[in-house]
Short mmCIF file of C-alpha atoms in Angstrom, two decimals:
data_model
loop_
_atom_site.label_atom_id
_atom_site.label_comp_id
_atom_site.label_asym_id
_atom_site.label_seq_id
_atom_site.Cartn_x
_atom_site.Cartn_y
_atom_site.Cartn_z
CA MET D 1 19.18 -20.95 5.37
CA GLY D 2 21.49 -17.98 5.44
CA VAL D 3 20.65 -14.30 5.00
CA ILE D 4 21.79 -13.94 1.71
CA ASP D 5 19.41 -16.81 0.69
CA ARG D 6 16.75 -15.31 2.29
CA LEU D 7 16.83 -12.11 0.44
CA LYS D 8 17.02 -14.04 -2.72
CA ALA D 9 13.47 -15.13 -1.72
CA ILE D 10 12.29 -11.59 -1.70
CA GLY D 11 8.70 -11.82 -3.30
CA PRO D 12 5.27 -11.06 -2.13
CA GLY D 13 6.78 -8.30 0.57
CA ALA D 14 7.46 -6.34 -2.99
CA LEU D 15 3.82 -6.00 -3.54
CA VAL D 16 3.02 -4.72 -0.17
CA ALA D 17 5.90 -2.11 -0.64
CA ALA D 18 4.61 -1.02 -4.18
CA ALA D 19 0.95 -0.85 -2.95
CA PHE D 20 1.55 1.53 -0.45
CA ILE D 21 4.02 3.84 -2.42
CA GLY D 22 1.53 5.00 -4.68
CA PRO D 23 0.83 8.62 -5.93
CA GLY D 24 -0.99 9.44 -2.59
CA THR D 25 2.15 8.41 -0.49
CA VAL D 26 4.22 10.48 -2.80
CA THR D 27 2.00 13.69 -2.56
CA THR D 28 1.59 13.47 1.18
CA ALA D 29 5.33 12.95 1.68
CA SER D 30 6.09 15.69 -0.83
CA VAL D 31 3.56 18.15 1.22
CA ILE D 32 5.13 17.03 4.62
CA GLY D 33 8.71 17.82 3.49
CA ALA D 34 7.90 21.22 2.00
CA GLU D 35 5.63 22.26 4.94
CA TYR D 36 7.62 20.83 7.98
CA ALA D 37 10.98 19.87 6.53
CA TYR D 38 12.13 16.80 8.85
CA LEU D 39 9.93 17.18 11.69
CA LEU D 40 7.43 14.47 10.62
CA VAL D 41 10.10 11.81 9.94
CA TRP D 42 9.01 9.99 13.04
CA THR D 43 5.70 9.32 11.35
CA ILE D 44 7.17 7.11 8.71
CA ALA D 45 9.10 5.45 11.38
CA PHE D 46 5.93 4.78 13.20
CA SER D 47 3.74 3.78 9.88
CA ILE D 48 6.97 1.14 8.68
CA LEU D 49 6.72 -0.47 12.29
CA ALA D 50 2.84 -0.54 12.21
CA THR D 51 2.83 -2.00 9.03
CA ILE D 52 5.43 -4.59 9.65
CA VAL D 53 3.49 -5.67 12.79
CA LEU D 54 0.12 -6.03 10.98
CA GLN D 55 1.52 -7.46 7.67
CA GLU D 56 3.57 -10.08 9.47
CA MET D 57 0.30 -11.28 11.13
CA SER D 58 -1.68 -11.50 7.83
CA ALA D 59 1.23 -13.19 6.18
CA ARG D 60 1.61 -15.63 8.92
CA LEU D 61 -2.23 -16.24 9.11
CA GLY D 62 -2.10 -16.89 5.24
CA LEU D 63 0.99 -19.19 5.07
CA ILE D 64 -0.16 -21.40 8.53
CA SER D 65 -4.16 -21.44 7.96
CA LYS D 66 -3.70 -21.80 4.21
CA GLU D 67 -6.61 -19.30 4.12
CA GLY D 68 -7.02 -15.79 2.71
CA LEU D 69 -8.12 -13.24 5.09
CA GLY D 70 -11.40 -12.75 3.36
CA GLU D 71 -11.98 -16.68 3.94
CA ALA D 72 -10.78 -16.12 7.68
CA PHE D 73 -13.22 -13.37 8.00
CA ARG D 74 -16.07 -15.28 6.45
CA ASN D 75 -15.62 -18.51 8.23
CA GLU D 76 -15.19 -16.77 11.84
CA PHE D 77 -18.93 -15.91 12.09
CA SER D 78 -21.46 -18.82 11.85
CA ASN D 79 -24.57 -16.38 12.27
CA PRO D 80 -25.61 -15.63 8.72
CA VAL D 81 -26.64 -12.06 9.82
CA ALA D 82 -23.07 -11.16 11.02
CA ARG D 83 -21.67 -13.22 8.14
CA GLY D 84 -23.75 -11.12 5.93
CA ILE D 85 -22.83 -7.88 7.26
CA THR D 86 -19.02 -8.93 7.05
CA ILE D 87 -19.23 -9.92 3.51
CA ALA D 88 -20.88 -6.70 2.75
CA LEU D 89 -18.26 -4.46 4.68
CA VAL D 90 -15.17 -6.32 2.99
CA VAL D 91 -16.83 -6.06 -0.48
CA SER D 92 -17.89 -2.41 -0.34
CA ALA D 93 -14.75 -1.15 1.45
CA ILE D 94 -12.17 -3.24 -0.38
CA GLY D 95 -13.89 -3.98 -3.71
CA ILE D 96 -15.33 -0.61 -4.17
CA GLY D 97 -12.46 1.31 -2.41
CA THR D 98 -9.83 -0.09 -4.46
CA ALA D 99 -11.77 0.70 -7.44
CA ALA D 100 -12.20 4.25 -6.37
CA PHE D 101 -8.41 4.82 -5.86
CA GLN D 102 -7.49 3.13 -9.01
CA THR D 103 -8.14 6.27 -11.05
CA GLY D 104 -5.54 8.23 -8.92
CA ASN D 105 -3.20 5.42 -9.33
CA ILE D 106 -3.43 5.34 -12.95
CA VAL D 107 -3.61 9.29 -13.27
CA GLY D 108 -0.36 9.36 -10.98
CA GLY D 109 1.52 7.07 -13.11
CA ALA D 110 0.51 8.78 -16.35
CA ALA D 111 1.58 12.03 -14.72
CA GLY D 112 4.85 10.74 -14.39
CA LEU D 113 5.13 9.81 -18.15
CA SER D 114 3.51 12.88 -19.42
CA THR D 115 6.15 14.87 -17.51
CA ILE D 116 9.15 13.05 -19.52
CA THR D 117 7.09 12.82 -23.02
CA GLY D 118 4.75 15.77 -22.66
CA VAL D 119 1.77 13.59 -23.98
CA SER D 120 -1.41 14.02 -21.76
CA GLU D 121 -2.15 11.98 -18.92
CA ASN D 122 -5.51 11.26 -20.39
CA VAL D 123 -3.69 9.38 -23.30
CA TRP D 124 -0.74 7.69 -20.93
CA GLY D 125 -3.71 6.59 -18.26
CA PRO D 126 -5.60 4.05 -20.39
CA ILE D 127 -2.41 2.76 -21.67
CA ILE D 128 -1.07 2.13 -18.30
CA GLY D 129 -4.19 0.35 -17.46
CA LEU D 130 -4.19 -1.77 -20.52
CA ILE D 131 -0.81 -2.84 -19.87
CA ALA D 132 -1.54 -3.65 -16.02
CA ALA D 133 -4.50 -5.68 -17.39
CA GLY D 134 -2.51 -7.62 -19.70
CA LEU D 135 0.17 -8.76 -16.83
CA LEU D 136 -2.79 -9.50 -14.42
CA TRP D 137 -4.54 -11.54 -17.20
CA THR D 138 -1.34 -13.91 -17.70
CA GLY D 139 -2.51 -15.44 -14.21
CA ASN D 140 1.33 -15.78 -13.88
CA TYR D 141 2.28 -14.96 -10.30
CA LYS D 142 5.93 -15.37 -10.65
CA LEU D 143 5.80 -12.74 -13.79
CA ILE D 144 3.37 -10.40 -11.85
CA GLU D 145 5.78 -10.65 -8.94
CA ARG D 146 9.12 -9.90 -10.75
CA VAL D 147 7.58 -7.11 -12.34
CA PHE D 148 6.81 -5.51 -8.92
CA ILE D 149 10.26 -6.29 -7.67
CA GLY D 150 11.57 -4.62 -10.82
CA LEU D 151 9.47 -1.46 -10.21
CA VAL D 152 10.05 -1.20 -6.46
CA ILE D 153 13.78 -1.11 -7.63
CA VAL D 154 13.09 1.73 -10.08
CA MET D 155 11.33 3.62 -7.54
CA GLY D 156 14.05 3.00 -5.09
CA LEU D 157 16.59 4.44 -7.33
CA ALA D 158 14.78 7.41 -8.54
CA PHE D 159 13.79 8.76 -5.36
CA LEU D 160 17.09 7.69 -3.39
CA ILE D 161 19.09 9.32 -6.05
CA ASN D 162 16.98 12.28 -5.80
CA ALA D 163 17.52 12.32 -2.02
CA ALA D 164 21.37 11.93 -2.44
CA VAL D 165 21.59 14.88 -4.98
CA VAL D 166 20.02 17.43 -2.52
CA ARG D 167 22.44 16.20 0.30
CA PRO D 168 19.86 16.35 3.33
CA ASP D 169 20.81 17.84 6.63
CA LEU D 170 21.58 14.46 8.65
CA ALA D 171 21.39 15.92 12.01
CA ALA D 172 18.06 17.44 11.16
CA LEU D 173 16.85 14.21 9.72
CA GLY D 174 17.68 12.55 12.79
CA GLY D 175 16.02 14.93 15.01
CA GLY D 176 13.10 14.14 13.13
CA LEU D 177 12.84 10.81 14.50
CA VAL D 178 11.71 12.48 18.17
CA PRO D 179 7.86 12.61 17.97
CA THR D 180 6.45 16.13 17.68
CA ILE D 181 3.10 17.42 16.51
CA PRO D 182 3.31 21.00 14.99
CA ASP D 183 0.27 23.04 14.65
CA GLY D 184 -1.85 22.08 11.61
CA SER D 185 -0.09 18.75 10.86
CA ALA D 186 -2.37 16.49 12.48
CA TYR D 187 -4.17 15.63 9.22
CA LEU D 188 -1.00 14.91 7.33
CA ILE D 189 0.25 12.59 10.09
CA ALA D 190 -2.91 10.71 9.70
CA GLY D 191 -2.76 10.75 5.99
CA LEU D 192 0.89 9.49 5.90
CA ILE D 193 -0.01 6.75 8.30
CA GLY D 194 -3.46 6.03 6.37
CA THR D 195 -1.37 5.54 3.07
CA THR D 196 1.09 3.42 4.45
CA VAL D 197 -1.01 1.00 6.93
CA VAL D 198 -3.32 -0.06 3.91
CA GLY D 199 -6.27 -2.53 4.54
CA TYR D 200 -6.38 -3.87 1.20
CA ASN D 201 -2.64 -5.19 1.63
CA LEU D 202 -3.48 -7.43 4.70
CA PHE D 203 -5.94 -9.15 1.87
CA LEU D 204 -3.12 -9.13 -0.74
CA HIS D 205 -0.44 -10.31 1.47
CA ALA D 206 -2.34 -13.29 3.12
CA SER D 207 -3.00 -14.91 -0.35
CA THR D 208 0.07 -14.10 -2.16
CA VAL D 209 2.26 -15.91 0.38
CA GLN D 210 0.47 -18.95 -0.40
CA GLU D 211 1.52 -18.54 -4.23
CA ARG D 212 5.03 -18.36 -3.21
CA TRP D 213 5.58 -20.69 0.03
CA ASP D 214 4.12 -23.91 1.06
CA GLY D 215 3.99 -23.54 4.89
CA ALA D 216 5.50 -23.21 8.18
CA ASP D 217 8.82 -24.39 7.05
CA ASP D 218 9.00 -21.20 5.14
CA LEU D 219 7.98 -18.99 7.67
CA ALA D 220 11.46 -17.44 8.24
CA GLU D 221 11.69 -16.51 4.57
CA CYS D 222 8.44 -15.00 4.60
CA ARG D 223 9.18 -12.62 7.47
CA THR D 224 12.59 -11.74 5.84
CA ASP D 225 10.77 -10.73 2.93
CA THR D 226 8.01 -8.93 4.67
CA VAL D 227 10.33 -6.84 7.05
CA ALA D 228 13.00 -6.14 4.09
CA MET D 229 10.86 -4.75 1.71
CA ILE D 230 8.38 -2.56 3.72
CA ILE D 231 11.60 -1.07 5.07
CA VAL D 232 12.67 -0.40 1.39
CA GLY D 233 9.31 1.32 1.19
CA GLY D 234 9.86 3.50 4.22
CA LEU D 235 13.17 4.61 2.76
CA ILE D 236 11.59 5.34 -0.55
CA THR D 237 8.90 7.52 1.46
CA THR D 238 11.83 9.00 3.64
CA SER D 239 13.90 10.10 0.35
CA ILE D 240 10.74 11.85 -1.04
CA VAL D 241 10.34 13.72 2.43
CA VAL D 242 14.28 14.68 2.28
CA THR D 243 13.89 15.79 -1.41
CA ALA D 244 11.03 18.26 -0.55
CA ALA D 245 12.50 19.55 2.59
CA SER D 246 15.92 20.25 0.87
CA VAL D 247 14.53 21.89 -1.94
CA PHE D 248 11.75 23.89 -0.67
CA PRO D 249 12.07 26.54 2.37
CA GLU D 250 10.25 25.15 5.31
CA GLY D 251 6.52 26.32 5.39
CA THR D 252 6.20 26.29 1.31
CA GLN D 253 2.91 24.87 0.35
CA ILE D 254 3.07 22.90 -2.94
CA ALA D 255 -0.44 22.16 -4.78
CA ASP D 256 0.72 18.76 -6.33
CA VAL D 257 3.66 16.46 -6.86
CA GLY D 258 3.81 17.51 -10.51
CA ALA D 259 4.35 21.16 -9.49
CA MET D 260 7.25 19.86 -7.09
CA ALA D 261 8.89 18.19 -10.28
CA ASP D 262 8.94 21.43 -12.03
CA GLN D 263 10.51 23.05 -9.05
CA LEU D 264 13.28 20.48 -9.28
CA GLU D 265 14.22 20.94 -12.84
CA PRO D 266 16.29 24.35 -12.64
CA VAL D 267 18.02 23.22 -9.69
CA PHE D 268 19.24 19.83 -10.94
CA GLY D 269 18.53 19.87 -14.68
CA GLY D 270 16.53 17.46 -16.65
CA TYR D 271 18.07 14.49 -14.92
CA ALA D 272 16.45 15.11 -11.63
CA LEU D 273 13.26 15.86 -13.21
CA THR D 274 13.52 12.48 -15.18
CA PHE D 275 14.06 10.47 -11.93
CA PHE D 276 11.37 12.25 -10.20
CA ALA D 277 8.93 11.48 -13.22
CA ILE D 278 10.15 7.85 -13.25
CA GLY D 279 9.52 7.13 -9.75
CA LEU D 280 6.07 8.75 -9.86
CA PHE D 281 5.30 6.36 -12.84
CA ALA D 282 6.50 3.41 -10.99
CA ALA D 283 4.53 4.31 -7.98
CA GLY D 284 1.38 4.66 -10.08
CA PHE D 285 1.80 1.81 -11.98
CA THR D 286 2.60 -0.51 -9.55
CA SER D 287 -0.36 0.55 -7.23
CA ALA D 288 -2.69 0.37 -10.43
CA MET D 289 -1.67 -3.34 -10.40
CA SER D 290 -1.82 -3.98 -6.75
CA ALA D 291 -5.07 -2.55 -6.08
CA PRO D 292 -7.21 -4.81 -8.64
CA LEU D 293 -5.43 -7.64 -7.35
CA ALA D 294 -5.86 -6.93 -3.50
CA GLY D 295 -9.47 -6.16 -4.35
CA ALA D 296 -10.09 -9.39 -6.12
CA TYR D 297 -8.36 -11.68 -3.31
CA ALA D 298 -10.59 -9.61 -0.80
CA THR D 299 -13.67 -10.00 -2.62
CA ALA D 300 -13.63 -13.50 -3.73
CA GLY D 301 -12.42 -14.76 -0.24
CA ALA D 302 -15.47 -12.93 1.34
CA LEU D 303 -17.77 -14.52 -1.14
CA GLY D 304 -16.32 -17.90 -0.81
CA TRP D 305 -14.98 -17.85 -4.54
CA GLU D 306 -11.98 -19.45 -5.45
CA ARG D 307 -9.02 -17.24 -5.65
CA ASP D 308 -7.36 -18.58 -8.58
CA LEU D 309 -5.72 -15.84 -10.81
CA THR D 310 -7.06 -17.73 -13.93
CA SER D 311 -10.50 -18.18 -12.79
CA THR D 312 -13.40 -16.29 -14.54
CA ARG D 313 -14.94 -14.49 -11.55
CA PHE D 314 -11.62 -13.54 -10.03
CA ARG D 315 -10.63 -12.11 -13.15
CA ALA D 316 -14.03 -10.39 -13.35
CA ILE D 317 -13.41 -8.65 -9.98
CA TRP D 318 -9.97 -7.07 -10.80
CA MET D 319 -11.34 -6.05 -14.29
CA THR D 320 -14.20 -4.21 -12.90
CA ILE D 321 -11.64 -2.47 -10.67
CA LEU D 322 -8.97 -1.67 -13.21
CA GLY D 323 -11.67 -1.00 -15.96
CA THR D 324 -13.16 1.95 -13.55
CA GLY D 325 -9.66 3.12 -13.42
CA ILE D 326 -9.07 3.23 -17.12
CA VAL D 327 -12.58 4.85 -17.89
CA PHE D 328 -12.20 7.80 -15.63
CA SER D 329 -8.71 8.45 -16.18
CA ALA D 330 -9.56 8.76 -20.08
CA LEU D 331 -12.37 10.87 -19.36
CA ASP D 332 -10.55 13.24 -17.06
CA TYR D 333 -13.23 12.61 -14.40
CA ASN D 334 -12.36 14.05 -11.12
CA PRO D 335 -13.10 11.08 -8.72
CA VAL D 336 -13.28 13.20 -5.51
CA GLU D 337 -16.75 12.21 -4.22
CA VAL D 338 -16.01 8.55 -4.98
CA ILE D 339 -12.68 8.69 -3.18
CA VAL D 340 -14.53 10.33 -0.08
CA PHE D 341 -16.46 7.25 0.10
CA ALA D 342 -13.39 5.21 -0.31
CA GLN D 343 -11.77 6.97 2.71
CA VAL D 344 -14.58 6.53 4.90
CA ALA D 345 -14.90 2.87 4.04
CA ASN D 346 -11.30 2.05 4.34
CA GLY D 347 -11.07 4.09 7.66
CA LEU D 348 -13.71 2.52 9.16
CA LEU D 349 -12.51 -1.02 8.04
CA LEU D 350 -8.78 -0.78 8.94
CA PRO D 351 -9.45 -0.73 12.77
CA ILE D 352 -12.04 -3.65 12.23
CA LEU D 353 -9.46 -5.66 10.31
CA ALA D 354 -6.65 -4.92 13.04
CA VAL D 355 -9.10 -6.09 15.77
CA PHE D 356 -9.75 -9.07 13.96
CA LEU D 357 -6.44 -10.08 13.16
CA ILE D 358 -5.10 -10.06 16.68
CA TYR D 359 -8.19 -12.30 17.62
CA ALA D 360 -7.48 -14.69 14.82
CA MET D 361 -3.69 -14.77 15.45
CA ASN D 362 -4.50 -15.98 18.85
CA ASN D 363 -6.69 -18.77 17.76
CA ASP D 364 -4.98 -22.09 18.58
CA ASP D 365 -7.28 -24.06 16.38
CA LEU D 366 -6.25 -21.87 13.26
CA LEU D 367 -2.53 -21.56 13.87
CA GLY D 368 -1.55 -23.95 16.51
CA GLU D 369 1.95 -23.18 17.80
CA HIS D 370 2.06 -20.03 15.45
CA THR D 371 -0.16 -17.89 17.42
CA ASN D 372 0.75 -14.44 18.69
CA THR D 373 3.34 -14.12 21.45
CA THR D 374 2.76 -11.53 24.19
CA LEU D 375 5.12 -9.08 22.38
CA GLN D 376 3.06 -9.18 19.14
CA ASN D 377 -0.14 -8.96 20.98
CA VAL D 378 1.01 -5.79 22.91
CA LEU D 379 2.60 -4.16 19.53
CA GLY D 380 -0.56 -5.13 17.50
CA GLY D 381 -2.66 -3.65 20.44
CA ILE D 382 -0.72 -0.45 20.05
CA VAL D 383 -1.15 -0.26 16.50
CA THR D 384 -4.65 -0.99 16.62
CA LEU D 385 -5.31 2.12 18.94
CA VAL D 386 -3.59 4.28 16.65
CA VAL D 387 -5.38 3.05 13.57
CA VAL D 388 -8.46 3.39 15.38
CA GLY D 389 -7.83 6.99 15.91
CA ILE D 390 -6.92 7.35 12.23
CA GLY D 391 -10.30 5.82 11.24
CA LEU D 392 -12.03 8.35 13.48
CA ARG D 393 -10.05 11.20 12.20
CA THR D 394 -10.73 10.13 8.77
CA LEU D 395 -14.41 10.04 9.46
CA TYR D 396 -14.40 13.51 11.33
CA ASP D 397 -12.34 14.89 8.25
CA VAL D 398 -14.81 13.62 5.83
CA LEU D 399 -17.92 14.79 7.58
CA ILE D 400 -16.65 18.34 8.18
CA LEU D 401 -16.07 18.83 4.60
#
């Protein structure tokens, strides 16, 4: 199959990209650009490489073994105590964690629409949640996939056009690829890597590739999809950093993304504001769909339930996650305490997932000839060490608050 044909096969990778380009990524990238200009662009490059390494493993595991990551996690342990601990960890960190972040996803998307229409986020939030619920209820994977691809395109155009309008300093942008850690930037570096290398995306990817492809013969298409869409996500994140770096003097501190959008209006008029708001809406809406879907795949797999999009138990999981976001967005509830729990849980789970992935990807019984190469193991090991550091940093940051 030629490159053009492979690009036409884009699918599950779009869900991954849409999931990590959420309001949290938009906010973190904006703050990085405003405070440190292009100095931390290398962080995006590393994050994208790390995401490609782990997501390719997860997709290959799902495609070859025909198991979701939750099932693989569950089946790896025969000891009932170890299995019980594993199930509890996955359900709490992924299921409850995605529910916690769902409020931020919905409110972020609502903020974009509120910027354009002037209608309160508390009105738009439940509407966005109900639309997402309607799409997920169809159980039609192809329809859901097309919506995600369309919204990734919308996000890409909105943010890339913004970046083009501000005409970035290309030399400074290139210089930002050289790793440096300015004073006070460690938490932002950890934040950006943490919002890009997302634990629940591993569960989402391992399951959705099975909805799209049949097996080993489709591995090349699957890899093209994974690499291409994650790179697109990286370009979108870079464009957000570029926009902030170009608009604000280096060292500027911005309180939120809405404030940044307001600052763009007098410089570029209503068009730039509209583009940014549309991108913010797309970022929030796609994450509002992907988080419940990922939580359902992970929880159902860990509990040994079927991963059928139309099954009652599968729907009950994503409805619970999505419903949490809808309720809190309508009540204007500040979910800080719940998100703190999600940060701890996900920060602890990601290193465990990375270690498990590398272990599973070297299992001949599970993958046969499609086990990891030496290079893949080395890259996976490097990524694992970094995400272990992120997990410890996340835990430290939360405990000292």
